[in-house]
Amino acid sequence: MTDYAHPEVLVSTDWVARHGRDPGVRVVEVDVDTSAYDEGHIPGAIAWSWKTELCDTVRRDILSKEQFEELMRRSGVANDTTLVLYGDNNNWFAAWAFWQAKIYGHRDVRLMNGGRKKWLAEGRDLSRDVPVYPRTNYQAADPDLSLRAFLPEVREAMETSSAVLVDVRSPAEFTGEILAPPGLPETCQRGGHIPGARNVPWSLACHDDGTFKSAAELRELYGSQGVDGSKPIISYCRIGERSSHTWFVLKYLLGYGDVRNYDGSWTEWGNLVGAPIERG
C-alpha cells in the first residue's frame, strides 16, 4: 500500500485481526444491507446504520456536529481513538462514514481494505455478540466544508468548468436509462447527468476481492477521463454515498488536493425545476 499518497488511511484484514480489540481502536461495520452485521461480524466491532445513524432522519442532510458527537460518544470513540471502518459492497457506506468523520475533524480514521467481503473470503473469525463500550466525552471540530460541495458550487463548475464533475453512478444511471439502482428508493423526477460530467463508476476503483487497485491503476482509470488533479474535482452519485468512496480514492489514495463530495447528488439535481440535464 506504499504507492498510495496516504497509505496510513488503509489497514489490512491481518492488522484488524491483530489490533481490532486494542483499547485505543474502535472497529465499526457500516453496511448497505444493515442486517448483515447480525449474521456475524468482526469480533469487537459495533455497527452504524446509514439509514438512521449517519444522516439527519428529518432533514435531507448529513449529521450535524451535535449528532456526530453523540454518535461517537455512545460508540465509545474518543478524540484519540483509531477509528477503523469496514462494510459490505467494497466499503461503499464505510467510505460515507469516513467522509463524515473527516468533515468533523477526527484525526485517525481508516478503512479496512477489502471490507467485509475479504474478511469473509479469508474465513476469519465472526461474532454475533454486540459489544457495549464506555461512553466518552467526544468533542467534534466545526465542519470542514472544503470537503463538501453544495448546489451553487456545482452549478458554477458546470457553467465555468472551474472543477471537473465526476459522476460515479452506473452507465445506465448516467445515460438516464434508469433512475436508481434496483431496490433503492431514493430517486428523482428526471434521469441523466449534469452536463459535462465524466462517468467513472465507483466500483471500478476496486479489485474483485474488494481491495483497492494500485495507485498506478487508479491514475490511469481516472486520468483517461481527464480527472488528474490538475483542477478541483467534485464527485457525485445518487445520494452522496458512492461518491464518498470515489472522494476517498481521489483525495487519500491519489492525493489530489481539492476534492469535494456533492452529497446532494442526483436526487437533488434530478429534482430541480429547470435544471440542465444531459442524457446518453
Short mmCIF file of C-alpha atoms in Angstrom, two decimals:
data_model
loop_
_atom_site.label_atom_id
_atom_site.label_comp_id
_atom_site.label_asym_id
_atom_site.label_seq_id
_atom_site.Cartn_x
_atom_site.Cartn_y
_atom_site.Cartn_z
CA MET A 1 0.00 0.00 0.00
CA THR A 2 3.05 2.27 -0.03
CA ASP A 3 2.35 3.52 -3.55
CA TYR A 4 -0.68 5.48 -2.28
CA ALA A 5 -0.35 9.13 -1.34
CA HIS A 6 -1.69 8.39 2.16
CA PRO A 7 -1.25 4.67 2.86
CA GLU A 8 -1.96 5.27 6.55
CA VAL A 9 -5.72 5.51 5.86
CA LEU A 10 -5.89 1.81 4.96
CA VAL A 11 -5.40 -1.21 7.19
CA SER A 12 -5.32 -4.85 6.17
CA THR A 13 -7.53 -7.64 7.45
CA ASP A 14 -4.41 -9.00 9.19
CA TRP A 15 -3.95 -5.71 11.02
CA VAL A 16 -7.57 -5.74 12.21
CA ALA A 17 -7.28 -9.36 13.33
CA ARG A 18 -4.27 -8.38 15.48
CA HIS A 19 -5.34 -4.94 16.70
CA GLY A 20 -9.13 -4.70 16.35
CA ARG A 21 -9.70 -5.13 20.08
CA ASP A 22 -6.86 -2.91 21.27
CA PRO A 23 -8.05 -0.31 23.81
CA GLY A 24 -7.31 2.61 21.50
CA VAL A 25 -9.03 1.10 18.45
CA ARG A 26 -12.72 1.02 17.61
CA VAL A 27 -13.88 -1.11 14.67
CA VAL A 28 -17.23 -0.16 13.12
CA GLU A 29 -19.17 -2.01 10.43
CA VAL A 30 -21.27 0.10 8.06
CA ASP A 31 -23.23 -1.96 5.52
CA VAL A 32 -25.61 -1.29 2.66
CA ASP A 33 -27.50 -4.33 3.97
CA THR A 34 -27.98 -3.26 7.57
CA SER A 35 -28.92 -6.82 8.62
CA ALA A 36 -25.51 -8.24 7.65
CA TYR A 37 -23.91 -7.30 10.98
CA ASP A 38 -26.36 -9.51 12.88
CA GLU A 39 -25.36 -12.51 10.77
CA GLY A 40 -21.79 -12.28 12.05
CA HIS A 41 -19.17 -9.55 12.25
CA ILE A 42 -15.58 -8.89 13.27
CA PRO A 43 -15.25 -9.70 16.97
CA GLY A 44 -15.44 -6.48 18.98
CA ALA A 45 -16.95 -4.45 16.14
CA ILE A 46 -20.03 -2.31 16.56
CA ALA A 47 -22.40 -1.29 13.75
CA TRP A 48 -23.70 2.02 12.45
CA SER A 49 -26.83 2.16 10.31
CA TRP A 50 -26.56 4.50 7.34
CA LYS A 51 -30.34 4.84 7.38
CA THR A 52 -30.69 6.14 10.93
CA GLU A 53 -27.26 6.96 12.43
CA LEU A 54 -25.30 8.60 9.61
CA CYS A 55 -27.90 11.10 8.47
CA ASP A 56 -30.41 13.52 9.87
CA THR A 57 -33.62 11.49 9.70
CA VAL A 58 -35.82 14.60 9.38
CA ARG A 59 -33.84 16.91 7.11
CA ARG A 60 -32.10 15.73 3.95
CA ASP A 61 -28.63 16.22 5.36
CA ILE A 62 -25.61 14.59 6.93
CA LEU A 63 -25.22 14.54 10.69
CA SER A 64 -24.94 17.86 12.46
CA LYS A 65 -21.92 18.47 14.67
CA GLU A 66 -24.00 17.66 17.75
CA GLN A 67 -25.41 14.48 16.21
CA PHE A 68 -21.94 13.34 15.21
CA GLU A 69 -20.63 13.97 18.71
CA GLU A 70 -23.44 11.91 20.22
CA LEU A 71 -22.80 9.03 17.79
CA MET A 72 -19.14 8.94 18.73
CA ARG A 73 -19.81 9.27 22.46
CA ARG A 74 -22.25 6.36 22.63
CA SER A 75 -19.93 4.29 20.40
CA GLY A 76 -17.10 4.62 22.89
CA VAL A 77 -14.97 6.65 20.49
CA ALA A 78 -12.66 9.26 22.00
CA ASN A 79 -10.88 12.01 20.09
CA ASP A 80 -7.64 9.98 20.05
CA THR A 81 -9.28 6.66 19.11
CA THR A 82 -8.15 4.95 15.90
CA LEU A 83 -11.47 4.54 14.08
CA VAL A 84 -11.45 1.59 11.65
CA LEU A 85 -14.42 1.38 9.29
CA TYR A 86 -15.43 -1.51 7.05
CA GLY A 87 -18.55 -2.82 5.36
CA ASP A 88 -20.10 -4.75 2.54
CA ASN A 89 -20.13 -3.80 -1.14
CA ASN A 90 -16.44 -2.80 -1.28
CA ASN A 91 -16.74 -0.43 1.69
CA TRP A 92 -19.40 1.68 -0.02
CA PHE A 93 -21.03 3.06 3.13
CA ALA A 94 -17.88 2.72 5.22
CA ALA A 95 -16.44 5.44 2.97
CA TRP A 96 -19.55 7.54 3.61
CA ALA A 97 -18.86 7.31 7.36
CA PHE A 98 -15.16 8.09 6.74
CA TRP A 99 -16.10 11.27 4.85
CA GLN A 100 -18.35 12.49 7.66
CA ALA A 101 -15.70 11.70 10.28
CA LYS A 102 -13.21 13.83 8.36
CA ILE A 103 -15.74 16.65 7.99
CA TYR A 104 -15.90 16.78 11.80
CA GLY A 105 -12.17 16.56 12.26
CA HIS A 106 -11.50 13.03 13.51
CA ARG A 107 -7.75 12.65 13.13
CA ASP A 108 -7.22 8.90 12.79
CA VAL A 109 -9.81 7.26 10.52
CA ARG A 110 -9.02 4.22 8.39
CA LEU A 111 -10.77 1.81 6.07
CA MET A 112 -10.14 -1.93 6.23
CA ASN A 113 -9.00 -2.73 2.72
CA GLY A 114 -11.31 -5.30 1.15
CA GLY A 115 -14.07 -4.77 3.68
CA ARG A 116 -16.48 -7.43 4.84
CA LYS A 117 -16.08 -9.36 1.59
CA LYS A 118 -12.37 -10.00 2.12
CA TRP A 119 -12.79 -10.84 5.81
CA LEU A 120 -15.40 -13.50 4.94
CA ALA A 121 -13.41 -14.85 1.99
CA GLU A 122 -10.44 -15.43 4.26
CA GLY A 123 -12.56 -17.42 6.68
CA ARG A 124 -11.73 -15.20 9.63
CA ASP A 125 -13.50 -15.28 12.99
CA LEU A 126 -17.02 -13.92 13.25
CA SER A 127 -19.09 -13.00 16.27
CA ARG A 128 -22.75 -12.28 16.96
CA ASP A 129 -22.03 -10.57 20.25
CA VAL A 130 -22.92 -6.88 20.33
CA PRO A 131 -20.29 -5.13 22.46
CA VAL A 132 -21.04 -2.07 24.57
CA TYR A 133 -18.22 0.36 25.29
CA PRO A 134 -17.95 3.08 27.96
CA ARG A 135 -19.39 6.40 26.91
CA THR A 136 -16.90 9.16 26.05
CA ASN A 137 -16.99 12.94 26.03
CA TYR A 138 -16.10 13.27 22.34
CA GLN A 139 -15.68 16.83 21.04
CA ALA A 140 -16.07 17.33 17.28
CA ALA A 141 -14.48 20.13 15.29
CA ASP A 142 -16.55 22.61 13.34
CA PRO A 143 -17.43 21.13 9.94
CA ASP A 144 -14.74 21.33 7.28
CA LEU A 145 -16.87 22.41 4.35
CA SER A 146 -13.91 22.27 1.96
CA LEU A 147 -14.68 18.54 1.73
CA ARG A 148 -18.30 19.08 0.72
CA ALA A 149 -19.82 20.63 -2.42
CA PHE A 150 -23.18 22.39 -2.41
CA LEU A 151 -25.53 23.14 -5.28
CA PRO A 152 -24.23 26.67 -6.08
CA GLU A 153 -20.67 25.35 -6.40
CA VAL A 154 -21.81 22.53 -8.66
CA ARG A 155 -23.74 24.97 -10.87
CA GLU A 156 -20.64 27.17 -11.13
CA ALA A 157 -18.46 24.18 -12.01
CA MET A 158 -20.89 23.17 -14.76
CA GLU A 159 -21.15 26.68 -16.19
CA THR A 160 -17.48 27.70 -15.99
CA SER A 161 -15.59 24.37 -15.98
CA SER A 162 -13.91 25.54 -12.77
CA ALA A 163 -13.95 21.96 -11.49
CA VAL A 164 -14.17 18.51 -13.03
CA LEU A 165 -17.50 16.81 -12.28
CA VAL A 166 -17.19 13.06 -11.77
CA ASP A 167 -20.43 11.07 -11.93
CA VAL A 168 -19.66 7.76 -10.23
CA ARG A 169 -23.01 6.04 -10.90
CA SER A 170 -23.53 3.12 -13.24
CA PRO A 171 -23.58 3.81 -17.00
CA ALA A 172 -27.34 3.09 -17.05
CA GLU A 173 -27.94 5.80 -14.44
CA PHE A 174 -25.56 8.21 -16.18
CA THR A 175 -27.35 7.91 -19.52
CA GLY A 176 -30.80 8.19 -17.91
CA GLU A 177 -31.87 4.65 -18.77
CA ILE A 178 -32.71 4.07 -15.09
CA LEU A 179 -33.28 6.50 -12.23
CA ALA A 180 -31.72 4.47 -9.39
CA PRO A 181 -30.17 1.06 -8.78
CA PRO A 182 -32.79 -1.70 -8.37
CA GLY A 183 -34.32 -1.84 -4.91
CA LEU A 184 -33.08 1.56 -3.71
CA PRO A 185 -35.89 4.02 -3.04
CA GLU A 186 -34.32 7.50 -3.11
CA THR A 187 -34.92 8.70 -6.62
CA CYS A 188 -35.55 11.67 -8.87
CA GLN A 189 -38.00 13.09 -11.37
CA ARG A 190 -35.60 13.04 -14.32
CA GLY A 191 -32.76 10.75 -15.39
CA GLY A 192 -29.43 11.66 -16.95
CA HIS A 193 -26.37 13.53 -15.73
CA ILE A 194 -25.03 17.02 -15.11
CA PRO A 195 -23.82 18.48 -18.42
CA GLY A 196 -20.09 17.97 -18.88
CA ALA A 197 -19.72 15.35 -16.15
CA ARG A 198 -17.34 12.40 -16.67
CA ASN A 199 -18.65 8.92 -15.87
CA VAL A 200 -16.25 6.78 -13.82
CA PRO A 201 -18.31 4.19 -11.90
CA TRP A 202 -17.17 3.99 -8.29
CA SER A 203 -16.79 0.20 -8.30
CA LEU A 204 -14.03 0.32 -10.93
CA ALA A 205 -11.63 1.50 -8.22
CA CYS A 206 -11.60 -1.95 -6.62
CA HIS A 207 -10.44 -5.46 -7.48
CA ASP A 208 -12.82 -8.41 -7.40
CA ASP A 209 -11.76 -9.19 -3.82
CA GLY A 210 -12.88 -5.74 -2.67
CA THR A 211 -9.41 -4.26 -2.24
CA PHE A 212 -8.44 -1.01 -3.90
CA LYS A 213 -6.49 -1.05 -7.14
CA SER A 214 -2.92 0.24 -7.13
CA ALA A 215 -2.17 3.95 -7.39
CA ALA A 216 -0.89 3.44 -10.94
CA GLU A 217 -4.10 1.66 -11.97
CA LEU A 218 -6.23 4.35 -10.34
CA ARG A 219 -4.32 7.19 -12.00
CA GLU A 220 -4.86 5.51 -15.37
CA LEU A 221 -8.56 4.89 -14.66
CA TYR A 222 -9.37 8.48 -13.73
CA GLY A 223 -6.78 10.10 -15.96
CA SER A 224 -8.36 8.50 -19.01
CA GLN A 225 -11.41 10.67 -18.25
CA GLY A 226 -9.42 13.83 -17.65
CA VAL A 227 -9.51 13.50 -13.87
CA ASP A 228 -5.86 14.03 -12.95
CA GLY A 229 -5.84 16.54 -10.09
CA SER A 230 -4.87 19.48 -12.27
CA LYS A 231 -8.26 21.08 -11.49
CA PRO A 232 -10.57 20.87 -8.49
CA ILE A 233 -12.78 17.77 -8.53
CA ILE A 234 -16.40 17.31 -7.45
CA SER A 235 -17.74 13.76 -7.24
CA TYR A 236 -21.43 12.90 -7.13
CA CYS A 237 -23.75 9.90 -7.36
CA ARG A 238 -27.39 9.49 -6.28
CA ILE A 239 -27.39 10.38 -2.57
CA GLY A 240 -23.68 11.00 -1.96
CA GLU A 241 -22.53 7.63 -0.63
CA ARG A 242 -20.91 6.06 -3.70
CA SER A 243 -19.31 9.42 -4.47
CA SER A 244 -17.77 9.49 -0.99
CA HIS A 245 -15.98 6.27 -1.97
CA THR A 246 -14.56 7.98 -5.07
CA TRP A 247 -13.77 11.07 -2.98
CA PHE A 248 -11.71 8.82 -0.68
CA VAL A 249 -9.82 7.32 -3.62
CA LEU A 250 -9.03 10.66 -5.24
CA LYS A 251 -8.15 12.56 -2.07
CA TYR A 252 -6.36 9.95 0.02
CA LEU A 253 -5.12 7.23 -2.31
CA LEU A 254 -4.11 9.52 -5.19
CA GLY A 255 -3.51 12.61 -3.07
CA TYR A 256 -5.34 15.14 -5.25
CA GLY A 257 -5.61 18.37 -3.31
CA ASP A 258 -9.06 19.85 -3.93
CA VAL A 259 -11.66 17.07 -3.96
CA ARG A 260 -15.22 17.59 -2.74
CA ASN A 261 -18.21 15.31 -2.43
CA TYR A 262 -21.55 16.65 -3.70
CA ASP A 263 -23.85 14.68 -1.42
CA GLY A 264 -26.99 16.36 -2.74
CA SER A 265 -26.07 14.43 -5.87
CA TRP A 266 -28.64 13.28 -8.40
CA THR A 267 -31.61 13.22 -6.02
CA GLU A 268 -31.12 16.98 -5.71
CA TRP A 269 -30.12 17.84 -9.28
CA GLY A 270 -32.62 15.46 -10.89
CA ASN A 271 -35.49 17.04 -8.95
CA LEU A 272 -34.66 20.69 -9.66
CA VAL A 273 -37.09 22.68 -11.76
CA GLY A 274 -35.37 23.77 -14.96
CA ALA A 275 -32.01 22.14 -14.22
CA PRO A 276 -29.97 21.38 -17.35
CA ILE A 277 -29.58 17.63 -17.92
CA GLU A 278 -27.72 15.58 -20.48
CA ARG A 279 -28.70 12.07 -21.50
CA GLY A 280 -26.99 9.33 -23.42
#
